[in-house]
């Protein structure tokens, strides 16, 4: 098979092909259609082509706007088309590569996606287990085109009279909305490497999304009890898990396209964690004292985790193996325990906490656990799952982890309240920097403006 791209961006094809791989029509059933074309024919449905990527019986082309098109058939689905069809839900892309069994694509934000056959780790998904993985997913721990990921931004709700503000690039303030929120979450809902801000304004406004730091889009008219980001399909696009309370239960906004009923019972806590290290988020849901804690594994099976309801549940990779562990505070009676590698229960501390956050403070790939034990003990850090280090003697209203300067090292954002000096950041585990002198109703981290 041969292709030529003309100066006007049109694509022309000729040569011997099978399974519809030439893109000019014909059968696509595997093993039934082979033909040859001695003169070039224009490939329909596509224009503005910048590059072509043949992979055996399947072919991909990239447009100037970064949209990916594909046609043909073969061992790697879902392409079954004799002419180009748009794969726009994955755009934008900068570059394509791969071979007969492997596809690689570089997105504009530096993320590399892979799909195809995995047997010796060629997909870069952290495993050598054989699979025919047909859904594009990010290559683990790989970012190209920049020295490090962009720095995190903060969405801060200053409450009635001040509303929602964003602290962008650790440099400037931008007002997001004058109305304070009931709940705030960040999630990359359109898979472009930039987090959108999901805000529940309460009744009568419902839930809205600040998309791509540019416009407000209504998501649902009903206010929620919990909002959590989770990539439940492992395709790199965040889904939004929303608990609408006892009347409606828990639903998922999948790929920003459809609503899926997850469970009819409302929850005490919902936490996203990749508990089996397959790149797909599992949901840890505490249904309260009557039912205990369950896990929705791989968006398929319900698995009981513990019969006791918890005070808080936090995901953290405490041993740097790519598999999330769970830090669970069972309250004053039992203290804090860790579910390590979804296998062992390990006691962490006998004292219950006011708040818990996971932050890689020393940039070694291992999450440290920041715990506020209250006014009596202050804030401590469980460093590298080995030793306890005092962070601050004063208890906080909120604690959040964020990489504010984009150097890969987590900073700890601590809100001491207006009376305690406002919001401060422990930068690079070395110095305290004040962000704002006013305390907040909530603080949420995310990569909002793409730089």
Coordinates of N, CA, C and O in Angstrom, one line a residue, residues 6-65:
X6 N -1.0 15.5 -1.2 CA -0.8 16.6 -2.1 C -0.7 17.9 -1.2 O -1.0 18.0 0.0
X7 N -0.3 19.0 -1.9 CA -0.1 20.3 -1.2 C -1.4 20.8 -0.7 O -1.3 21.6 0.3
X8 N -2.5 20.4 -1.2 CA -3.8 20.9 -0.7 C -4.3 20.1 0.5 O -5.4 20.3 1.0
X9 N -3.5 19.1 1.0 CA -3.9 18.3 2.1 C -4.7 17.1 1.8 O -5.1 16.3 2.7
X10 N -5.0 16.8 0.5 CA -5.8 15.6 0.1 C -4.9 14.4 0.1 O -3.7 14.5 -0.1
X11 N -5.5 13.3 0.4 CA -4.8 12.0 0.5 C -5.1 11.1 -0.7 O -6.3 10.9 -1.0
X12 N -4.1 10.5 -1.3 CA -4.3 9.6 -2.4 C -3.6 8.3 -2.2 O -2.6 8.2 -1.5
X13 N -4.3 7.2 -2.6 CA -3.8 5.9 -2.3 C -3.7 5.0 -3.6 O -4.5 5.2 -4.5
X14 N -2.8 4.0 -3.6 CA -2.7 3.1 -4.6 C -1.8 1.9 -4.2 O -1.2 1.9 -3.1
X15 N -1.9 0.8 -4.9 CA -1.1 -0.4 -4.6 C -2.0 -1.6 -4.2 O -3.2 -1.5 -4.4
X16 N -1.4 -2.6 -3.6 CA -2.1 -3.8 -3.2 C -2.6 -3.7 -1.8 O -1.8 -3.2 -0.9
X17 N -3.8 -4.1 -1.5 CA -4.3 -4.0 -0.1 C -5.3 -5.1 0.2 O -5.9 -5.7 -0.7
X18 N -5.6 -5.3 1.5 CA -6.6 -6.2 1.9 C -7.3 -5.5 3.1 O -6.8 -4.6 3.8
X19 N -8.5 -6.0 3.5 CA -9.3 -5.7 4.6 C -9.7 -4.2 4.7 O -9.9 -3.6 5.7
X20 N -9.7 -3.5 3.5 CA -10.1 -2.1 3.5 C -9.0 -1.2 3.9 O -9.2 0.0 4.2
X21 N -7.7 -1.6 4.0 CA -6.6 -0.8 4.5 C -6.2 0.4 3.6 O -5.5 1.3 4.1
X22 N -6.7 0.4 2.3 CA -6.3 1.5 1.4 C -7.2 2.7 1.7 O -6.8 3.8 1.3
X23 N -8.4 2.5 2.2 CA -9.2 3.6 2.5 C -10.1 4.1 1.4 O -10.7 5.2 1.5
X24 N -10.2 3.4 0.3 CA -11.0 3.8 -0.9 C -12.2 3.0 -1.1 O -12.8 3.0 -2.1
X25 N -12.6 2.3 0.0 CA -13.8 1.5 -0.1 C -13.5 0.0 -0.3 O -12.4 -0.4 -0.4
X26 N -14.5 -0.8 -0.4 CA -14.4 -2.3 -0.5 C -14.7 -3.0 0.8 O -15.1 -2.4 1.8
X27 N -14.5 -4.3 0.8 CA -14.8 -5.1 1.9 C -13.8 -5.0 3.0 O -12.6 -4.7 2.7
X28 N -14.2 -5.2 4.2 CA -13.2 -5.1 5.4 C -13.2 -6.4 6.2 O -12.5 -6.5 7.1
X29 N -14.0 -7.4 5.8 CA -14.0 -8.6 6.5 C -12.6 -9.3 6.4 O -12.1 -9.5 5.3
X30 N -12.1 -9.7 7.6 CA -10.7 -10.3 7.6 C -10.7 -11.5 6.8 O -11.5 -12.4 6.9
X31 N -9.7 -11.6 5.9 CA -9.4 -12.8 5.1 C -10.2 -13.0 3.9 O -10.2 -14.0 3.2
X32 N -11.1 -12.0 3.5 CA -12.0 -12.2 2.3 C -11.7 -11.2 1.2 O -12.3 -11.4 0.1
X33 N -11.0 -10.1 1.4 CA -10.9 -9.1 0.4 C -9.5 -8.6 0.1 O -8.9 -8.0 1.0
X34 N -9.0 -8.9 -1.1 CA -7.7 -8.4 -1.5 C -7.8 -7.8 -2.9 O -8.6 -8.3 -3.7
X35 N -7.2 -6.7 -3.2 CA -7.3 -6.1 -4.5 C -6.0 -5.2 -4.7 O -5.2 -5.1 -3.8
X36 N -5.9 -4.7 -5.9 CA -4.8 -3.8 -6.2 C -5.3 -2.7 -7.0 O -6.3 -2.8 -7.8
X37 N -4.6 -1.5 -6.9 CA -5.0 -0.3 -7.7 C -3.7 0.2 -8.2 O -2.8 0.6 -7.5
X38 N -3.6 0.3 -9.6 CA -2.4 0.7 -10.2 C -2.3 2.2 -10.4 O -1.2 2.8 -10.6
X39 N -3.4 3.0 -10.2 CA -3.3 4.4 -10.3 C -3.9 5.0 -9.0 O -4.8 4.5 -8.4
X40 N -3.4 6.2 -8.6 CA -3.9 6.8 -7.3 C -5.4 7.2 -7.4 O -5.9 7.6 -8.4
X41 N -6.0 6.9 -6.2 CA -7.4 7.3 -6.0 C -7.5 8.1 -4.8 O -6.8 7.8 -3.8
X42 N -8.3 9.2 -4.8 CA -8.4 10.0 -3.6 C -9.2 9.3 -2.5 O -10.2 8.7 -2.7
X43 N -8.6 9.4 -1.3 CA -9.2 8.8 -0.1 C -10.3 9.7 0.3 O -10.1 10.9 0.6
X44 N -11.6 9.2 0.4 CA -12.7 10.1 0.8 C -12.8 10.5 2.3 O -12.1 9.9 3.1
X45 N -13.6 11.5 2.6 CA -14.0 11.9 3.9 C -12.9 12.6 4.7 O -13.1 13.0 5.9
X46 N -11.7 12.8 4.1 CA -10.6 13.4 4.9 C -9.9 14.4 4.1 O -9.7 14.3 2.9
X47 N -9.5 15.5 4.8 CA -8.7 16.6 4.1 C -7.7 17.1 5.1 O -7.8 16.8 6.3
X48 N -6.8 18.0 4.7 CA -5.9 18.6 5.6 C -4.9 17.6 6.2 O -4.5 17.8 7.4
X49 N -4.6 16.6 5.5 CA -3.7 15.5 6.0 C -2.3 16.0 6.1 O -1.7 16.6 5.2
X50 N -1.6 15.7 7.3 CA -0.2 16.0 7.5 C 0.7 14.8 7.5 O 1.9 14.9 7.2
X51 N 0.1 13.6 7.9 CA 0.9 12.4 7.9 C 0.0 11.2 7.8 O -1.2 11.2 8.2
X52 N 0.6 10.1 7.3 CA -0.1 8.8 7.2 C 0.7 7.7 7.9 O 1.9 7.7 7.9
X53 N -0.1 6.8 8.6 CA 0.6 5.8 9.4 C 0.0 4.4 9.1 O -1.0 4.0 9.6
X54 N 0.6 3.7 8.2 CA 0.2 2.3 7.8 C 0.6 1.3 8.9 O 1.7 1.3 9.3
X55 N -0.3 0.4 9.3 CA 0.0 -0.6 10.3 C -0.6 -1.9 9.8 O -1.6 -2.4 10.4
X56 N -0.1 -2.5 8.7 CA -0.7 -3.7 8.2 C -2.0 -3.4 7.5 O -2.1 -2.7 6.5
X57 N -3.1 -4.0 8.0 CA -4.4 -3.9 7.4 C -5.2 -2.7 8.0 O -6.3 -2.5 7.6
X58 N -4.6 -2.0 8.9 CA -5.2 -0.7 9.4 C -4.3 0.5 9.0 O -3.1 0.4 9.1
X59 N -5.0 1.6 8.8 CA -4.3 2.8 8.4 C -4.8 4.0 9.2 O -6.0 4.0 9.4
X60 N -3.9 4.9 9.6 CA -4.3 6.0 10.4 C -3.7 7.3 9.7 O -2.7 7.2 9.0
X61 N -4.4 8.4 9.8 CA -4.0 9.6 9.2 C -4.2 10.8 10.2 O -5.2 10.7 10.9
X62 N -3.3 11.7 10.2 CA -3.4 12.8 11.1 C -3.7 14.1 10.3 O -3.0 14.4 9.3
X63 N -4.7 14.9 10.8 CA -5.0 16.1 10.2 C -4.3 17.3 10.8 O -3.7 17.1 11.9
X64 N -4.3 18.4 10.2 CA -3.5 19.6 10.7 C -4.0 20.1 12.0 O -3.3 20.7 12.8
X65 N -5.3 19.8 12.3 CA -5.8 20.2 13.6 C -5.6 19.2 14.7 O -6.1 19.3 15.8

